[in-house]
PDB file of C-alpha atoms in Angstrom:
ATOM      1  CA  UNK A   1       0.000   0.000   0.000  1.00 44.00           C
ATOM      2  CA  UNK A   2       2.693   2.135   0.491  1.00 42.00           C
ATOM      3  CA  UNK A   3       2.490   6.033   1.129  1.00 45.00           C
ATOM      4  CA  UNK A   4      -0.945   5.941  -0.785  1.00 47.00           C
ATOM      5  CA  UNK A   5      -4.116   5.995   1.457  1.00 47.00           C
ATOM      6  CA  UNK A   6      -6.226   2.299   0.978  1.00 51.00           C
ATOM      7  CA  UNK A   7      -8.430   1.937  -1.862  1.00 52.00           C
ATOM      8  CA  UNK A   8     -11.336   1.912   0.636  1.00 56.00           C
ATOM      9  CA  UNK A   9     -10.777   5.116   2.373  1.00 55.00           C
ATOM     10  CA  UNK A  10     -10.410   6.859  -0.797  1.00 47.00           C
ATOM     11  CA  UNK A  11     -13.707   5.406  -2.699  1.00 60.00           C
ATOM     12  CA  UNK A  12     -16.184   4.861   0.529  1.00 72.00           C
ATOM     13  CA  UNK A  13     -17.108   8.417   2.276  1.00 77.00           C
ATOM     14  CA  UNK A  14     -16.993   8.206   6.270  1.00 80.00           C
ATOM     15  CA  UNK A  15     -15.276   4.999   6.223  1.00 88.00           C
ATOM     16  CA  UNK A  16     -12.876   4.270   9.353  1.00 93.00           C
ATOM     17  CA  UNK A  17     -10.102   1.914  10.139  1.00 94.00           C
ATOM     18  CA  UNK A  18     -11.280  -1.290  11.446  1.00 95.00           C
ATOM     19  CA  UNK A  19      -8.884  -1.291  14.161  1.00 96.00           C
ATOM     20  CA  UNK A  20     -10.102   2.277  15.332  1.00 96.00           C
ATOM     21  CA  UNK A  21     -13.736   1.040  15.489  1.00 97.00           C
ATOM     22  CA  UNK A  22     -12.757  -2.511  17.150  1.00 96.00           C
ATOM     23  CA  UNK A  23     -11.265  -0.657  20.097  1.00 97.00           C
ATOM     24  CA  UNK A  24     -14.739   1.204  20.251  1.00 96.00           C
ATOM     25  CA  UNK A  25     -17.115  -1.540  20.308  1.00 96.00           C
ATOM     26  CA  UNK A  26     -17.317  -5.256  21.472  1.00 96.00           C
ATOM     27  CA  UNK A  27     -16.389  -6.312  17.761  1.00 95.00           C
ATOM     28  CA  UNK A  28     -12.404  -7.626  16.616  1.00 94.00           C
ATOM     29  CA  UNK A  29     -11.165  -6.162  13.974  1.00 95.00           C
ATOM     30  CA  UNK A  30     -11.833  -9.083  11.708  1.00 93.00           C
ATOM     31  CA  UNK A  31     -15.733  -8.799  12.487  1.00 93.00           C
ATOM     32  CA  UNK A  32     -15.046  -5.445  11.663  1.00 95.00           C
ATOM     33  CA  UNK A  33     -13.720  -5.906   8.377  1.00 94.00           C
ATOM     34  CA  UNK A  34     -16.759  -8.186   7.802  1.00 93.00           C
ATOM     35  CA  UNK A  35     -19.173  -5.991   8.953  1.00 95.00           C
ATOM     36  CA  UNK A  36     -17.598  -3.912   6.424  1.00 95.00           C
ATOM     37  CA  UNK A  37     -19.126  -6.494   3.489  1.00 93.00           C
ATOM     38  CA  UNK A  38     -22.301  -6.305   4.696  1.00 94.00           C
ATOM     39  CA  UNK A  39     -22.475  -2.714   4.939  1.00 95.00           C
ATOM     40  CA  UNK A  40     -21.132  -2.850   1.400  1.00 94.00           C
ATOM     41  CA  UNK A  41     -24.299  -5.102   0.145  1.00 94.00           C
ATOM     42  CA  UNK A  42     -26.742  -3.017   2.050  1.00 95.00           C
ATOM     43  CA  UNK A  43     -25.066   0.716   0.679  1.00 95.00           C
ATOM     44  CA  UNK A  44     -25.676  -0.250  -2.958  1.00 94.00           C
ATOM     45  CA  UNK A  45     -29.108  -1.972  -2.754  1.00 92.00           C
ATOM     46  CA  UNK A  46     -30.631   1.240  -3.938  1.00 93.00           C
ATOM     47  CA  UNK A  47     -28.226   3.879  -4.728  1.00 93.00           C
ATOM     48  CA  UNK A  48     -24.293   2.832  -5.104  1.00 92.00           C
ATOM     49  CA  UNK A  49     -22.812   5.440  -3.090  1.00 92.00           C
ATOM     50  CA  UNK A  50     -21.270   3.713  -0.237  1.00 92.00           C
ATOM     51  CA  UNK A  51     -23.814   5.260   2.245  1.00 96.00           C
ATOM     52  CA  UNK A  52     -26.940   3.720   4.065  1.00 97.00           C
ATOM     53  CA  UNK A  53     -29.949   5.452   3.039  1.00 96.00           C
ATOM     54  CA  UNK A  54     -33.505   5.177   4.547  1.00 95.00           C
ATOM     55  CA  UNK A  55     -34.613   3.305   1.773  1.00 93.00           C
ATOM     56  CA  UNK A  56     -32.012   0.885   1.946  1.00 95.00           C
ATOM     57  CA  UNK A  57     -32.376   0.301   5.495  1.00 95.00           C
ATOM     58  CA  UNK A  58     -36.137   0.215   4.789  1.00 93.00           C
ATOM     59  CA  UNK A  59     -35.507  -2.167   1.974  1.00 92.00           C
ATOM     60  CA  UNK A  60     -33.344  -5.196   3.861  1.00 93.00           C
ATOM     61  CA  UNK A  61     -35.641  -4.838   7.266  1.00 92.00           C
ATOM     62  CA  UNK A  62     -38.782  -4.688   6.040  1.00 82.00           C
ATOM     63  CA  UNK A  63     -38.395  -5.918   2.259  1.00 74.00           C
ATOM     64  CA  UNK A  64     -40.424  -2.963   0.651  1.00 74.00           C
ATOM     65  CA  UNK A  65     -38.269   0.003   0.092  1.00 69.00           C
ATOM     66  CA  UNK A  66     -41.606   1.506  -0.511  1.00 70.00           C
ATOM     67  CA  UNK A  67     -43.331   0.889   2.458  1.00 77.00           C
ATOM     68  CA  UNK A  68     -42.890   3.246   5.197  1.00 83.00           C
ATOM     69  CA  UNK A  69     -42.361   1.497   8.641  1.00 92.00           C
ATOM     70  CA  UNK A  70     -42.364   3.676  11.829  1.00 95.00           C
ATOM     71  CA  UNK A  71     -39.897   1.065  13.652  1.00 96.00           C
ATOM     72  CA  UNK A  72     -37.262   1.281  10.454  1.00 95.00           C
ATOM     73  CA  UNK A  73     -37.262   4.768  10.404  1.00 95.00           C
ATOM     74  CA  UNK A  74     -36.522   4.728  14.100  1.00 97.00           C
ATOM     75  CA  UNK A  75     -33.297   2.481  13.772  1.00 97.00           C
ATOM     76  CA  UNK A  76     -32.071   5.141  10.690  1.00 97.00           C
ATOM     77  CA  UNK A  77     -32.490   7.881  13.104  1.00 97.00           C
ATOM     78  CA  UNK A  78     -30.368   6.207  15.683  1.00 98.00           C
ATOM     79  CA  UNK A  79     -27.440   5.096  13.517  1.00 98.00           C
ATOM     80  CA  UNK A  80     -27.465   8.353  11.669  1.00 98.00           C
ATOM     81  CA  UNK A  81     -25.391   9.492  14.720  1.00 96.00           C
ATOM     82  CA  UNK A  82     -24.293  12.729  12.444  1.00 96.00           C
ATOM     83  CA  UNK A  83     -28.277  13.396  11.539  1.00 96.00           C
ATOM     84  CA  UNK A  84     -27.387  13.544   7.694  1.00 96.00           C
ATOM     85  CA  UNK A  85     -29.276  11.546   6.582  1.00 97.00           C
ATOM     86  CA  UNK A  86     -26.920   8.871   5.597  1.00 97.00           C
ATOM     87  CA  UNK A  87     -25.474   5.821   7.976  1.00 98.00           C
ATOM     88  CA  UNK A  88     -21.974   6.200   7.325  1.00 97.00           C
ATOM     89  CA  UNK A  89     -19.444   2.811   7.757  1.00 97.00           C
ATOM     90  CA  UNK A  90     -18.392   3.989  11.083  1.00 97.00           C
ATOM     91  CA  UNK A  91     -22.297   4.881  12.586  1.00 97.00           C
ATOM     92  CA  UNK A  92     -23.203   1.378  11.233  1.00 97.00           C
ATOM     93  CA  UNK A  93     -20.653  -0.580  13.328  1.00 97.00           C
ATOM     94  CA  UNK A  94     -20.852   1.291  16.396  1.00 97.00           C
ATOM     95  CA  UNK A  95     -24.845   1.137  16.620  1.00 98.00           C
ATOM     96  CA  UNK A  96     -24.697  -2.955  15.504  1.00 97.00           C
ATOM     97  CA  UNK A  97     -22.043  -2.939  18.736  1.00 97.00           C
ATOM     98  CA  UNK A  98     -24.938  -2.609  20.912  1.00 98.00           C
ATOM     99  CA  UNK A  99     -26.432  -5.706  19.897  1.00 97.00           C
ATOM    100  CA  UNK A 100     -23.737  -7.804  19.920  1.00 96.00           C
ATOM    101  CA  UNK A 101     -24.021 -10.676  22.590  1.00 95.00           C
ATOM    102  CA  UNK A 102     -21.515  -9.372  24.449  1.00 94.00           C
ATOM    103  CA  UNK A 103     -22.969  -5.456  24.580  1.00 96.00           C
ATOM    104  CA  UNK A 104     -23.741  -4.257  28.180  1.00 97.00           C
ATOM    105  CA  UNK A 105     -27.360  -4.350  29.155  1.00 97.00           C
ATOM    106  CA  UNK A 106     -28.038  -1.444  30.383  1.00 97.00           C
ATOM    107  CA  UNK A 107     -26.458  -0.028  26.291  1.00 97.00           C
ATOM    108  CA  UNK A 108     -29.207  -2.358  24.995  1.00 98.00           C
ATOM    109  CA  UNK A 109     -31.705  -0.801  27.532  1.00 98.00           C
ATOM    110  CA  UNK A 110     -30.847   2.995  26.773  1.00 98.00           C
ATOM    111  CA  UNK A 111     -31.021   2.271  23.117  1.00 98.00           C
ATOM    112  CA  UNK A 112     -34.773   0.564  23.399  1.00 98.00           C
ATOM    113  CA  UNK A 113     -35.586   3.655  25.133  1.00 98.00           C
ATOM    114  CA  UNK A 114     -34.314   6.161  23.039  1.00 98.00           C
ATOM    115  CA  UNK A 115     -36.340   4.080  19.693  1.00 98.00           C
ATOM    116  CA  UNK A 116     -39.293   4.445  21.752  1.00 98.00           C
ATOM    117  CA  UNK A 117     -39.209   8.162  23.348  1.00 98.00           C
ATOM    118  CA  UNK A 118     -40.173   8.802  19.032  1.00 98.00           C
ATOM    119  CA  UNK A 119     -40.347  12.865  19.819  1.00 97.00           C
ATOM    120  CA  UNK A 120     -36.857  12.902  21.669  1.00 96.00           C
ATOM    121  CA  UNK A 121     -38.256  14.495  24.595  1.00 97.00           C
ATOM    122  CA  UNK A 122     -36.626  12.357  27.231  1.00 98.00           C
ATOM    123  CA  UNK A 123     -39.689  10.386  28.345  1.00 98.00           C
ATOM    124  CA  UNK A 124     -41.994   7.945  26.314  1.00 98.00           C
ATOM    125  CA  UNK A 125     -45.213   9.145  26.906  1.00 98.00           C
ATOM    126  CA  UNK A 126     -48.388   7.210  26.460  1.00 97.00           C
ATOM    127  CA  UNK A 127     -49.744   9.013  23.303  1.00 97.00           C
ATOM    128  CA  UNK A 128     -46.622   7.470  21.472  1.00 98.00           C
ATOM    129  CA  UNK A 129     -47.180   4.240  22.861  1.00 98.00           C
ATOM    130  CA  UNK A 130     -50.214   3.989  20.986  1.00 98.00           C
ATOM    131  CA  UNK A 131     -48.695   5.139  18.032  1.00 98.00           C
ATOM    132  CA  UNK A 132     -46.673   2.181  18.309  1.00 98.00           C
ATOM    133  CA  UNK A 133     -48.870   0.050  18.895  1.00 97.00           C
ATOM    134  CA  UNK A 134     -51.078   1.075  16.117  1.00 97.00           C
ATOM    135  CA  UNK A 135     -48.623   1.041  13.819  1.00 96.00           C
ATOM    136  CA  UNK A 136     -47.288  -2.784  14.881  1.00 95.00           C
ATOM    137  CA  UNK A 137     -50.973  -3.391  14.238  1.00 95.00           C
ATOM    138  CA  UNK A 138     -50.831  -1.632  10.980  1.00 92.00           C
ATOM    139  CA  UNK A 139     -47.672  -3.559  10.006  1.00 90.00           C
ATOM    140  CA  UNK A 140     -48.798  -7.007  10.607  1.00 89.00           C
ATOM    141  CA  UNK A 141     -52.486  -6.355   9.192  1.00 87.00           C
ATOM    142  CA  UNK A 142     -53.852  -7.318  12.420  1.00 88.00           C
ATOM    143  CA  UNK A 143     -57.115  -5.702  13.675  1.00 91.00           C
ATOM    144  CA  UNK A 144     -57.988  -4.921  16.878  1.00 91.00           C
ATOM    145  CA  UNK A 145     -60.793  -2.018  17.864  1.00 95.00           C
ATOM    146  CA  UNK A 146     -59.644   0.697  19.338  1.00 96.00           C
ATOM    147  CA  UNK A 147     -60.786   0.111  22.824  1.00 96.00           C
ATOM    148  CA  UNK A 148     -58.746  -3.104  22.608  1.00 95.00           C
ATOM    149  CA  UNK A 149     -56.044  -0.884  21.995  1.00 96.00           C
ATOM    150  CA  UNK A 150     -56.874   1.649  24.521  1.00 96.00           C
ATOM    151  CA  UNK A 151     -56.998  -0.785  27.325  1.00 96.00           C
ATOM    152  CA  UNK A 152     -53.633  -2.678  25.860  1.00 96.00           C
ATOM    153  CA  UNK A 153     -51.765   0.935  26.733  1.00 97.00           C
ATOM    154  CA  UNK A 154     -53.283   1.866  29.209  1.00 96.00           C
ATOM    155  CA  UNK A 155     -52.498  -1.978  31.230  1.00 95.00           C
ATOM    156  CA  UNK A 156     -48.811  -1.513  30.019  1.00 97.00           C
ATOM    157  CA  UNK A 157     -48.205   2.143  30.569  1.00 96.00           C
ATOM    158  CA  UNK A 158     -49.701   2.049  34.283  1.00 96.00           C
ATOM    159  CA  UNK A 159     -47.493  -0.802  34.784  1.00 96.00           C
ATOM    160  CA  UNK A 160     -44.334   0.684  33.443  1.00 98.00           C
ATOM    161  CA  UNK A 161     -44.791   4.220  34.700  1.00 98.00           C
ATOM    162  CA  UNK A 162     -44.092   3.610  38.498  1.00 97.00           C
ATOM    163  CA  UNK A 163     -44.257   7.717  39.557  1.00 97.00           C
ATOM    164  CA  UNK A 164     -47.732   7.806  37.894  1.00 96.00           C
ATOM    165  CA  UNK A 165     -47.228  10.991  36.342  1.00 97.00           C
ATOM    166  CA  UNK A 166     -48.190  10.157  32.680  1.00 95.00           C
ATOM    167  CA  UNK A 167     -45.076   9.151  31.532  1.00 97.00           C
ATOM    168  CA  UNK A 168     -42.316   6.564  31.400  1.00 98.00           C
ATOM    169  CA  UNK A 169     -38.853   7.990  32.285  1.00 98.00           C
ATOM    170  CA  UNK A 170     -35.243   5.874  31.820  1.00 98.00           C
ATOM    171  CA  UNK A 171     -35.721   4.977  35.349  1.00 98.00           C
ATOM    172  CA  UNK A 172     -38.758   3.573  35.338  1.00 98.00           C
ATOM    173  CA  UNK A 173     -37.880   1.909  31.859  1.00 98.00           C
ATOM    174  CA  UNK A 174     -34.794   0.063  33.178  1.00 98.00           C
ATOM    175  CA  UNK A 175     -37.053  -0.818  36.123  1.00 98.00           C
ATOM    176  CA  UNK A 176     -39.784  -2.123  33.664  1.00 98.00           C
ATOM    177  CA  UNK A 177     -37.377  -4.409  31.526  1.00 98.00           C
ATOM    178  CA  UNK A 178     -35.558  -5.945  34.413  1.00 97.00           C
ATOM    179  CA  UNK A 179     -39.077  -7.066  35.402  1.00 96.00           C
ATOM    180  CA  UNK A 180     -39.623  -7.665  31.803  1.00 96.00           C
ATOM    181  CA  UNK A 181     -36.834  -9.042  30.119  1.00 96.00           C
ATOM    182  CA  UNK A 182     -37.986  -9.975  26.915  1.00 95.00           C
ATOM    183  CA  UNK A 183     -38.532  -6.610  25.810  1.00 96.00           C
ATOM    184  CA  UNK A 184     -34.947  -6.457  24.682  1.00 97.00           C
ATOM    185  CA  UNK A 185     -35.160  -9.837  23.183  1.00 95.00           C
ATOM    186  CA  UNK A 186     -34.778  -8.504  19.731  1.00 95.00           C
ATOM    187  CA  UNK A 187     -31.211  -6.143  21.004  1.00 97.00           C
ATOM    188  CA  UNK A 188     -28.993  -9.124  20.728  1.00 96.00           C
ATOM    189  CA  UNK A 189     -28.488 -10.664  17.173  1.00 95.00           C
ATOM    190  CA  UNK A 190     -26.506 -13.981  17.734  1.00 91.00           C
ATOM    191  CA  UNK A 191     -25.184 -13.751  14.035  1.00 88.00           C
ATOM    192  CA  UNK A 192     -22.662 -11.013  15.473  1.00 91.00           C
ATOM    193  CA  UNK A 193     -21.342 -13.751  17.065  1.00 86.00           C
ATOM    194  CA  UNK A 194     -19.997 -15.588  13.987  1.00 78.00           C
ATOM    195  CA  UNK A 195     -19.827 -12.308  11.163  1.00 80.00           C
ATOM    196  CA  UNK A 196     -16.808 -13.740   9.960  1.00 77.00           C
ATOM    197  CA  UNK A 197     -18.728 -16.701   9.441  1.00 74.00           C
ATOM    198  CA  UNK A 198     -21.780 -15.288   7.078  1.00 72.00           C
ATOM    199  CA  UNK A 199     -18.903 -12.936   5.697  1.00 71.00           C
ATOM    200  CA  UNK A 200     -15.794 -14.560   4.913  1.00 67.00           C
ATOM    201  CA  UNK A 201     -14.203 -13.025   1.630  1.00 63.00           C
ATOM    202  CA  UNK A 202     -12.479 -10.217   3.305  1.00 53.00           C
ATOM    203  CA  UNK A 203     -10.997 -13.228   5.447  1.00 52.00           C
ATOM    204  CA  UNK A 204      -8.529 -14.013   2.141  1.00 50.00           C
ATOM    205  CA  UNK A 205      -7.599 -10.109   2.454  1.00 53.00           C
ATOM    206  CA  UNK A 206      -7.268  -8.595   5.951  1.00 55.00           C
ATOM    207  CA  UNK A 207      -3.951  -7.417   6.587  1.00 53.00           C
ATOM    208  CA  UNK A 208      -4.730  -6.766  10.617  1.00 55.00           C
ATOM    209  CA  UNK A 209      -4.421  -9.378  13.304  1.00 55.00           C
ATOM    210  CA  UNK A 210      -6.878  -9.270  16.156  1.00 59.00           C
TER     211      UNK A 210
ATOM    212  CA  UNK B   1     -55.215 -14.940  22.012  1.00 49.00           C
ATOM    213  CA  UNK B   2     -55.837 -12.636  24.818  1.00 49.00           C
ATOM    214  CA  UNK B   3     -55.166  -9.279  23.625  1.00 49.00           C
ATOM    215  CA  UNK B   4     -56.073  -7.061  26.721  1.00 55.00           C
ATOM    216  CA  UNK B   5     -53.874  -8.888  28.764  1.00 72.00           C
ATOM    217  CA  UNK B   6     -50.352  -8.404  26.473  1.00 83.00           C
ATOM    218  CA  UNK B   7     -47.710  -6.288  27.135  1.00 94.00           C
ATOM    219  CA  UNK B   8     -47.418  -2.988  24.666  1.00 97.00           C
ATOM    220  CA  UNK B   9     -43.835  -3.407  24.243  1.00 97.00           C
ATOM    221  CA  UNK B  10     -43.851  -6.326  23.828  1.00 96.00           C
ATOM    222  CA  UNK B  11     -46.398  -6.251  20.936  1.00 94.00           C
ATOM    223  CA  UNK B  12     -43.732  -3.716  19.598  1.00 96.00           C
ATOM    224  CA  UNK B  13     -41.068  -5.681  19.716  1.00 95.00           C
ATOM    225  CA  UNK B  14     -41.751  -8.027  17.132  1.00 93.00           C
ATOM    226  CA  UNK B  15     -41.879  -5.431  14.659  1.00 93.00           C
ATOM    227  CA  UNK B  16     -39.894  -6.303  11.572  1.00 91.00           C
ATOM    228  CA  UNK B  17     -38.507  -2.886  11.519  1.00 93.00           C
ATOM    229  CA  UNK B  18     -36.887  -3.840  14.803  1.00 95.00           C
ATOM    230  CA  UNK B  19     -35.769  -7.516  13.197  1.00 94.00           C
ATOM    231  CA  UNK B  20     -32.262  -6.244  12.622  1.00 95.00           C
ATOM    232  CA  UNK B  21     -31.273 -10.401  12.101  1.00 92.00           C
ATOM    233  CA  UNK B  22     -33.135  -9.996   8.730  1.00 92.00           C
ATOM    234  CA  UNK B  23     -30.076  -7.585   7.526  1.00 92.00           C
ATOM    235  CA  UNK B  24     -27.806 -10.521   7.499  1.00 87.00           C
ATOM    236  CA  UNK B  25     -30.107 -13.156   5.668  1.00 78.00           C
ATOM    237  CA  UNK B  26     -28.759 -13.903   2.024  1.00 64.00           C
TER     238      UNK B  26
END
């Protein structure tokens, strides 16, 4: 490589050394390196710029670049770190850290809360509940009336929000999911576990040792 | 089912959006 900069810092915008990231999240730097494949695949699903865009994320979670889904659009906001509207290489690895087997709890914990609080104002309050809920609905074509619904919220949020003062703070969620663990279920992905297994070409190529 | 007695997270949960396994299926 010489005095040149790598191929892959020159042609992918926002990408980052593998060994930088690996000392930043629970990943080595060969998961790193394959995490950078699959961030490859997904960045030129729709447009071939080496960036995540909504649809794109949209696209490989839901399988309808088309379709708008509330809970998509909430994972884009949180791994657009910078807000531009683009998941750069480095944004993608550090947000997949958190679910990574070996991720603290309480990271996977914070991170449910912050999908969920959808207006950012530091609590998740019971009118976006229901939007969740309605949208889940939505999503999976189920139908249920709306005072089905009603009393679904109204059962959880009472439960969750301890204070009773309308609304669930990151106290009272941390309190909620250690009572309820399965509500971060879907925060660990076991294939982090064995990337270099599901990606192995840059395997041939890696120049780092972990 | 027994819809009034299910938890509204996790309802939410199994949202595909939040699925992020399906990112690594071929």
């Amino acid at each position: 490589m010489g005095c040149y900069p790598s191929k892959r810092t020159k042609e992918t915008p926002g990408y980052e050394e593998p060994t930088v990231l690996a000392a930043e999240t629970p990943f080595t730097v060969s998961e790193v390196e394959a995490l950078y494949e699959l961030f490859k695949k997904l960045s030129r699903s729709v447009i071939d710029d080496g960036l995540i865009h909504k649809e794109e994320l949209q696209l490989a979670l839901s399988r309808n670049k088309n379709r708008r889904n509330l809970f998509a659009d909430r994972i884009f906001d949180l791994f657009d770190v910078k807000r531009n509207g683009v998941i750069e290489f480095g944004e993608f690895v550090r947000s997949l850290g958190v679910f990574h087997p070996n991720a603290p709890v309480e990271d996977k914990i914070h991170f449910t809360f912050r999908l969920y609080d959808l207006r950012q104002t530091g609590f998740i309050e019971r009118e976006e509940l229901k939007e969740m809920v309605v949208a889940l609905l939505h999503e999976s074509d189920l139908l249920l009336s709306d005072d089905v619904v009603e009393t679904i919220v109204d059962k959880t949020f009472c439960d969750a929000d301890l204070k009773g003062d309308g609304k669930i703070d990151p106290e009272e969620w941390m309190e909620f999911v250690s009572k309820n663990p399965s509500l971060i279920k879907n925060m660990t992905l076991p294939y982090l576990m064995d990337i270099t297994l599901a990606f192995p070409s840059f395997v041939l190529s890696t120049e780092v040792e972990d | 089912m027994a819809p009034v007695t299910m938890n509204a997270f996790e309802l939410i949960s199994t949202s595909q959006g939040l699925n992020l396994s399906s990112l690594f299926e071929k």
